[in-house]
Short mmCIF file of C-alpha atoms in Angstrom, two decimals:
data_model
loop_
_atom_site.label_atom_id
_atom_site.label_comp_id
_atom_site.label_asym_id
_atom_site.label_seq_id
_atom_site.Cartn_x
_atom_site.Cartn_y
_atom_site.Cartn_z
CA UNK A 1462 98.06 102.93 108.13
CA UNK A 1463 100.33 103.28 104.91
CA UNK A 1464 103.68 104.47 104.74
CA UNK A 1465 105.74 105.26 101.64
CA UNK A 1466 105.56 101.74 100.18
CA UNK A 1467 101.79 99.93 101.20
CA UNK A 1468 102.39 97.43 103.63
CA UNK A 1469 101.22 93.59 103.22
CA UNK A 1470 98.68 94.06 106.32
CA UNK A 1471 96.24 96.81 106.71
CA UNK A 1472 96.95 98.32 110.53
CA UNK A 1473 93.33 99.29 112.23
CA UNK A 1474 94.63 102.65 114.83
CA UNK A 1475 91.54 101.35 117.47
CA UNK A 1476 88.21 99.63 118.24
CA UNK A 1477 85.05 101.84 118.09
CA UNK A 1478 83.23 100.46 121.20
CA UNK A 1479 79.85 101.46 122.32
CA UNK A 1480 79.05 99.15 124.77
CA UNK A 1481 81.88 97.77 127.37
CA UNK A 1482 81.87 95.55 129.77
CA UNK A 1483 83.79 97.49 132.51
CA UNK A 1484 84.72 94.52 134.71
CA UNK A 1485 86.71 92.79 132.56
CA UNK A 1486 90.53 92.66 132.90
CA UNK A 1487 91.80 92.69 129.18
CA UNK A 1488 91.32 95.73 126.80
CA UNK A 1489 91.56 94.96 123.18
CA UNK A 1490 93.64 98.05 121.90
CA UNK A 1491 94.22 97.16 118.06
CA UNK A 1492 94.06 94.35 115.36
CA UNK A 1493 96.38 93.46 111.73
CA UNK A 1494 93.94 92.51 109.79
CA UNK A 1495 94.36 89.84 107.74
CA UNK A 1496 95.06 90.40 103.72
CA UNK A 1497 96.94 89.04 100.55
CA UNK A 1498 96.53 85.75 101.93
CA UNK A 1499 97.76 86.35 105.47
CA UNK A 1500 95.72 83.50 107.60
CA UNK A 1501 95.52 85.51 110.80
CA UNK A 1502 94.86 88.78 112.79
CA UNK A 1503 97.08 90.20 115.28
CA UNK A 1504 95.65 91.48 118.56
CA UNK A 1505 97.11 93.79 120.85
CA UNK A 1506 95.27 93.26 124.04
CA UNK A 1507 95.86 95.17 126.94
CA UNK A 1508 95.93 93.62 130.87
CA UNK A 1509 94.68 96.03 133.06
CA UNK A 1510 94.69 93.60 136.07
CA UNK A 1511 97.52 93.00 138.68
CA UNK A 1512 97.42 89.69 137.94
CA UNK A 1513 99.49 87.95 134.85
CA UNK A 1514 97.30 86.34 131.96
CA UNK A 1515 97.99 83.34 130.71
CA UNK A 1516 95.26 82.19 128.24
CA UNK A 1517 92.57 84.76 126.64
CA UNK A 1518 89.37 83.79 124.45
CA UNK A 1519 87.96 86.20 121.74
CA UNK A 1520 84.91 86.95 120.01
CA UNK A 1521 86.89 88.03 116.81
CA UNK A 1522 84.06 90.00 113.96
CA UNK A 1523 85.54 90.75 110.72
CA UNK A 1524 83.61 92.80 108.14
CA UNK A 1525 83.66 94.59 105.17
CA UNK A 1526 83.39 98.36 104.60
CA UNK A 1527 79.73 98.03 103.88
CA UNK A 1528 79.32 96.20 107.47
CA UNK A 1529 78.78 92.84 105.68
CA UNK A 1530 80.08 90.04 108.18
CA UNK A 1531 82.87 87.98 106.27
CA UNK A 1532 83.82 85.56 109.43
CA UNK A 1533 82.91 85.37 113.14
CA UNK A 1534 85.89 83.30 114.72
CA UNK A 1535 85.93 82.03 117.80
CA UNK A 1536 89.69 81.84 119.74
CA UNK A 1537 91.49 80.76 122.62
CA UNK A 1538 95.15 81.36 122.96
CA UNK A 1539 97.14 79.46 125.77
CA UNK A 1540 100.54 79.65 127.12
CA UNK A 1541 100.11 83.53 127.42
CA UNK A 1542 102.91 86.07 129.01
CA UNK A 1543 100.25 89.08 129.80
CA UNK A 1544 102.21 91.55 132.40
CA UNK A 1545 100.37 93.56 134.59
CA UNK A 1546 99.69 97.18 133.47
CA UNK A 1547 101.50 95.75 129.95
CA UNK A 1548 100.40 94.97 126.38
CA UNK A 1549 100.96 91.97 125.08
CA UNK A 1550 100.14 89.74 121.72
CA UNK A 1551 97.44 87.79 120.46
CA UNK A 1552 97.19 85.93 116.83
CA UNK A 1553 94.18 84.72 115.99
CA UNK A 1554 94.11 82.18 112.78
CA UNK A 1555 91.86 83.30 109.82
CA UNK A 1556 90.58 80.55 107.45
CA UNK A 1557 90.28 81.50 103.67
CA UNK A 1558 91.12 84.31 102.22
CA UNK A 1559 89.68 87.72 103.45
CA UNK A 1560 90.32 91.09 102.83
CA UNK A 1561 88.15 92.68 105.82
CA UNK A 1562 88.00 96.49 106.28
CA UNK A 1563 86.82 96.39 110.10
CA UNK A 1564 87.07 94.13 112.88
CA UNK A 1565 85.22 93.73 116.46
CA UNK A 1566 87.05 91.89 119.49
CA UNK A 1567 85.31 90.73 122.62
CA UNK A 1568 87.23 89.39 125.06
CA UNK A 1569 85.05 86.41 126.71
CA UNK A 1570 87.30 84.26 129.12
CA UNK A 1571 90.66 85.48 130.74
CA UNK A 1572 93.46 82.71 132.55
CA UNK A 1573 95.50 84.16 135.41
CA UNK A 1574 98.84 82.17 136.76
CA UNK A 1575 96.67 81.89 140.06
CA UNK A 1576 94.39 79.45 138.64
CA UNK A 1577 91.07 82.47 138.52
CA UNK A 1578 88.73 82.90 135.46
CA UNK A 1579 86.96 85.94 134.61
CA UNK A 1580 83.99 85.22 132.12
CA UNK A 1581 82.31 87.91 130.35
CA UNK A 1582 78.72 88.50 131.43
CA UNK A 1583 76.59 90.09 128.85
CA UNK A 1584 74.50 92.13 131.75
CA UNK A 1585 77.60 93.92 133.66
CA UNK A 1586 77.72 95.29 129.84
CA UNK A 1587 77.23 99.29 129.41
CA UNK A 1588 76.79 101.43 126.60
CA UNK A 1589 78.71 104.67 126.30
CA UNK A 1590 80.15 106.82 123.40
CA UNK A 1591 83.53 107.22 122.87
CA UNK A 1592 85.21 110.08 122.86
CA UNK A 1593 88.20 110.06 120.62
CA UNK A 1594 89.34 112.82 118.56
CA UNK A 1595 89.94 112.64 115.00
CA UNK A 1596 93.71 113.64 114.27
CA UNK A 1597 93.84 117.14 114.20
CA UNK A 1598 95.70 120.23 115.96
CA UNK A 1599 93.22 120.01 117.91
CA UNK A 1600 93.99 116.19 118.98
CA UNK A 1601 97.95 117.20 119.46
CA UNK A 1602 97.44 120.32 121.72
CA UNK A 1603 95.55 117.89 124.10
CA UNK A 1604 98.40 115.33 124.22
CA UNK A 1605 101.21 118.18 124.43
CA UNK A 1606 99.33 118.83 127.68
CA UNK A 1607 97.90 115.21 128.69
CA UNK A 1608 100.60 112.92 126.87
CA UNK A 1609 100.59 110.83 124.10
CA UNK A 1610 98.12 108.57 125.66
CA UNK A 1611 95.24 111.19 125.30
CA UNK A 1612 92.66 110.20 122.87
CA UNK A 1613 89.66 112.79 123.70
CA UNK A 1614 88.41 115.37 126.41
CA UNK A 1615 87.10 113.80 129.99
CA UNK A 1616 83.34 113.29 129.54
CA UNK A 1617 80.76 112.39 132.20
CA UNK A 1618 77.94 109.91 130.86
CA UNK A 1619 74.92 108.41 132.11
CA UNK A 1620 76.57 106.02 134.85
CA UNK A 1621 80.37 106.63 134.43
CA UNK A 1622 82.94 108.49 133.22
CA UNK A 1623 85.30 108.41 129.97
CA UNK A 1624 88.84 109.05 130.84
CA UNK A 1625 91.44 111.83 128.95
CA UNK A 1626 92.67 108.11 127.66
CA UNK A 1627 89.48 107.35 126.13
CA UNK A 1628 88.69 104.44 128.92
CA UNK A 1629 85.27 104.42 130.60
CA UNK A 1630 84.75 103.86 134.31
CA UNK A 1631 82.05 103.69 136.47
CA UNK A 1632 80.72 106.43 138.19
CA UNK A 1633 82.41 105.57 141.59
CA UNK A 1634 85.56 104.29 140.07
CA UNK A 1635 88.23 107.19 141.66
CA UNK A 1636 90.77 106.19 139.14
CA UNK A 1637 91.00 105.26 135.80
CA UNK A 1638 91.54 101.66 135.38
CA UNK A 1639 93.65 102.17 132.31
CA UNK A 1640 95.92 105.03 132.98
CA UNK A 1641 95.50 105.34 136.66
CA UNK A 1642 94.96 109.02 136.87
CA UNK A 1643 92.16 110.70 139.63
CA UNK A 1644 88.77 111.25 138.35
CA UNK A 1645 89.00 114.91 139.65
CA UNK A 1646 92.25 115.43 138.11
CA UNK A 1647 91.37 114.04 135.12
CA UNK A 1648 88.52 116.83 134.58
CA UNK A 1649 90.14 119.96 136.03
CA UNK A 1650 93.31 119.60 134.28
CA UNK A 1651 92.31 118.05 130.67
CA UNK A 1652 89.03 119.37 130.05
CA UNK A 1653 88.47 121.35 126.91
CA UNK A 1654 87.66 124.50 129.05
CA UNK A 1655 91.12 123.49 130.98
CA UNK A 1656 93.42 123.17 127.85
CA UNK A 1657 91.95 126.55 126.13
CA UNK A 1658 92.86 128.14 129.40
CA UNK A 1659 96.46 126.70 129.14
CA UNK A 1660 96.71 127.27 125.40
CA UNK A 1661 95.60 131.31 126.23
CA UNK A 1662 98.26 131.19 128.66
CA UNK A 1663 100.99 129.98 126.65
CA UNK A 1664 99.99 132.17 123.86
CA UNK A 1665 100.04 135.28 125.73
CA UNK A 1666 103.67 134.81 127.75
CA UNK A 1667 105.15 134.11 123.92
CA UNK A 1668 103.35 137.52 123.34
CA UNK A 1669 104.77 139.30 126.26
CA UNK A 1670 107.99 137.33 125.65
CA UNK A 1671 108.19 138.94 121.98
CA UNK A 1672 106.83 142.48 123.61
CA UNK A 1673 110.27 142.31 126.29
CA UNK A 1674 112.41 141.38 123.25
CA UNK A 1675 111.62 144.06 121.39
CA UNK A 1676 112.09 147.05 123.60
CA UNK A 1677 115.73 145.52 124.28
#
């Protein structure tokens, strides 16, 4: 994301996920990639637990624009301060120097101060699409409505459901584990049927608004 002057690092606004693995704690939310001889990549990872998370271990993919892999690293970071419900920072160091265009996390181990593991199993994976909007007017009405945290309409998919956020949950998950917000809320309020019906409404009290002002 550039400014008026470029920046020194190259800011990716989100992962592209297809397949999740639902039961793990940690979200990985963004990355600063690693350019003009910068020797790491910042990770903002997100805990979703109610636990605090001490050490994390990554799967870290970078690649060029083409898709060509340019390093698969490997990371553990200890000595963590990962609040519940809070994001927190992870730098992972990046030998040579790479200009990569896209990047991949996978979160594989996760440390809690209570002395538990969670290990990433590759079968309690699932695939889903995401369903994030590109910017557009389209993208703001929805958060004027659902908040800034909105990244899509509430779709059902085979086996869950994909939040207003843009999380997925299983199917008999009530409430998002990211945002917290009720499954049935979540689709009668901030589906796209649900926001054109609130968008109609607005529009049409500013109309009757105007109407009243002018026969003053």
């Amino acid at each position: 994301k550039y400014g008026d002057a470029a920046p020194l690092i190259r800011v990716s606004e989100g992962l592209c996920h297809t397949c999740e693995n639902l039961t793990c704690p940690v979200e990985a939310w963004r990355a600063v990639l690693p350019e003009g001889g910068r020797g790491e990549c910042e990770v903002t990872l997100f805990n979703l637990s109610s636990l605090q998370v001490v050490s994390v271990e990554v799967t870290l993919l970078l690649s060029s624009a083409d898709g060509e892999e340019t390093a698969k690293i490997i990371h553990r970071s200890r000595g963590m301060n990962g609040a519940p419900g809070k994001t927190f920072l992870m730098t992972v160091p990046v030998e040579g120097h790479i200009s990569p265009e896209k990047y991949e996390v996978t979160v594989e181990k996760v440390w809690f101060d209570n002395a538990s593991v969670w290990r990433r199993e590759k079968e309690n994976t699932i695939t889903y699409t995401p369903n994030n909007l590109h910017r557009s007017a389209q993208l703001t009405t929805l958060r004027s409505i659902a908040g800034e945290m909105a990244s899509g309409y509430p779709e059902q998919q085979k086996g869950l459901w994909v939040c207003v956020c843009g999380r997925p949950n299983l199917d008999d998950a009530s409430l998002c584990a990211r945002c917290h917000r009720e499954k049935a809320e979540v689709f009668a309020r901030f589906s796209r049927e649900a926001v054109d019906a609130v968008i109609a409404q607005r529009e049409a009290a500013l109309t009757e608004h105007g109407r009243e002002t002018l026969q003053q």
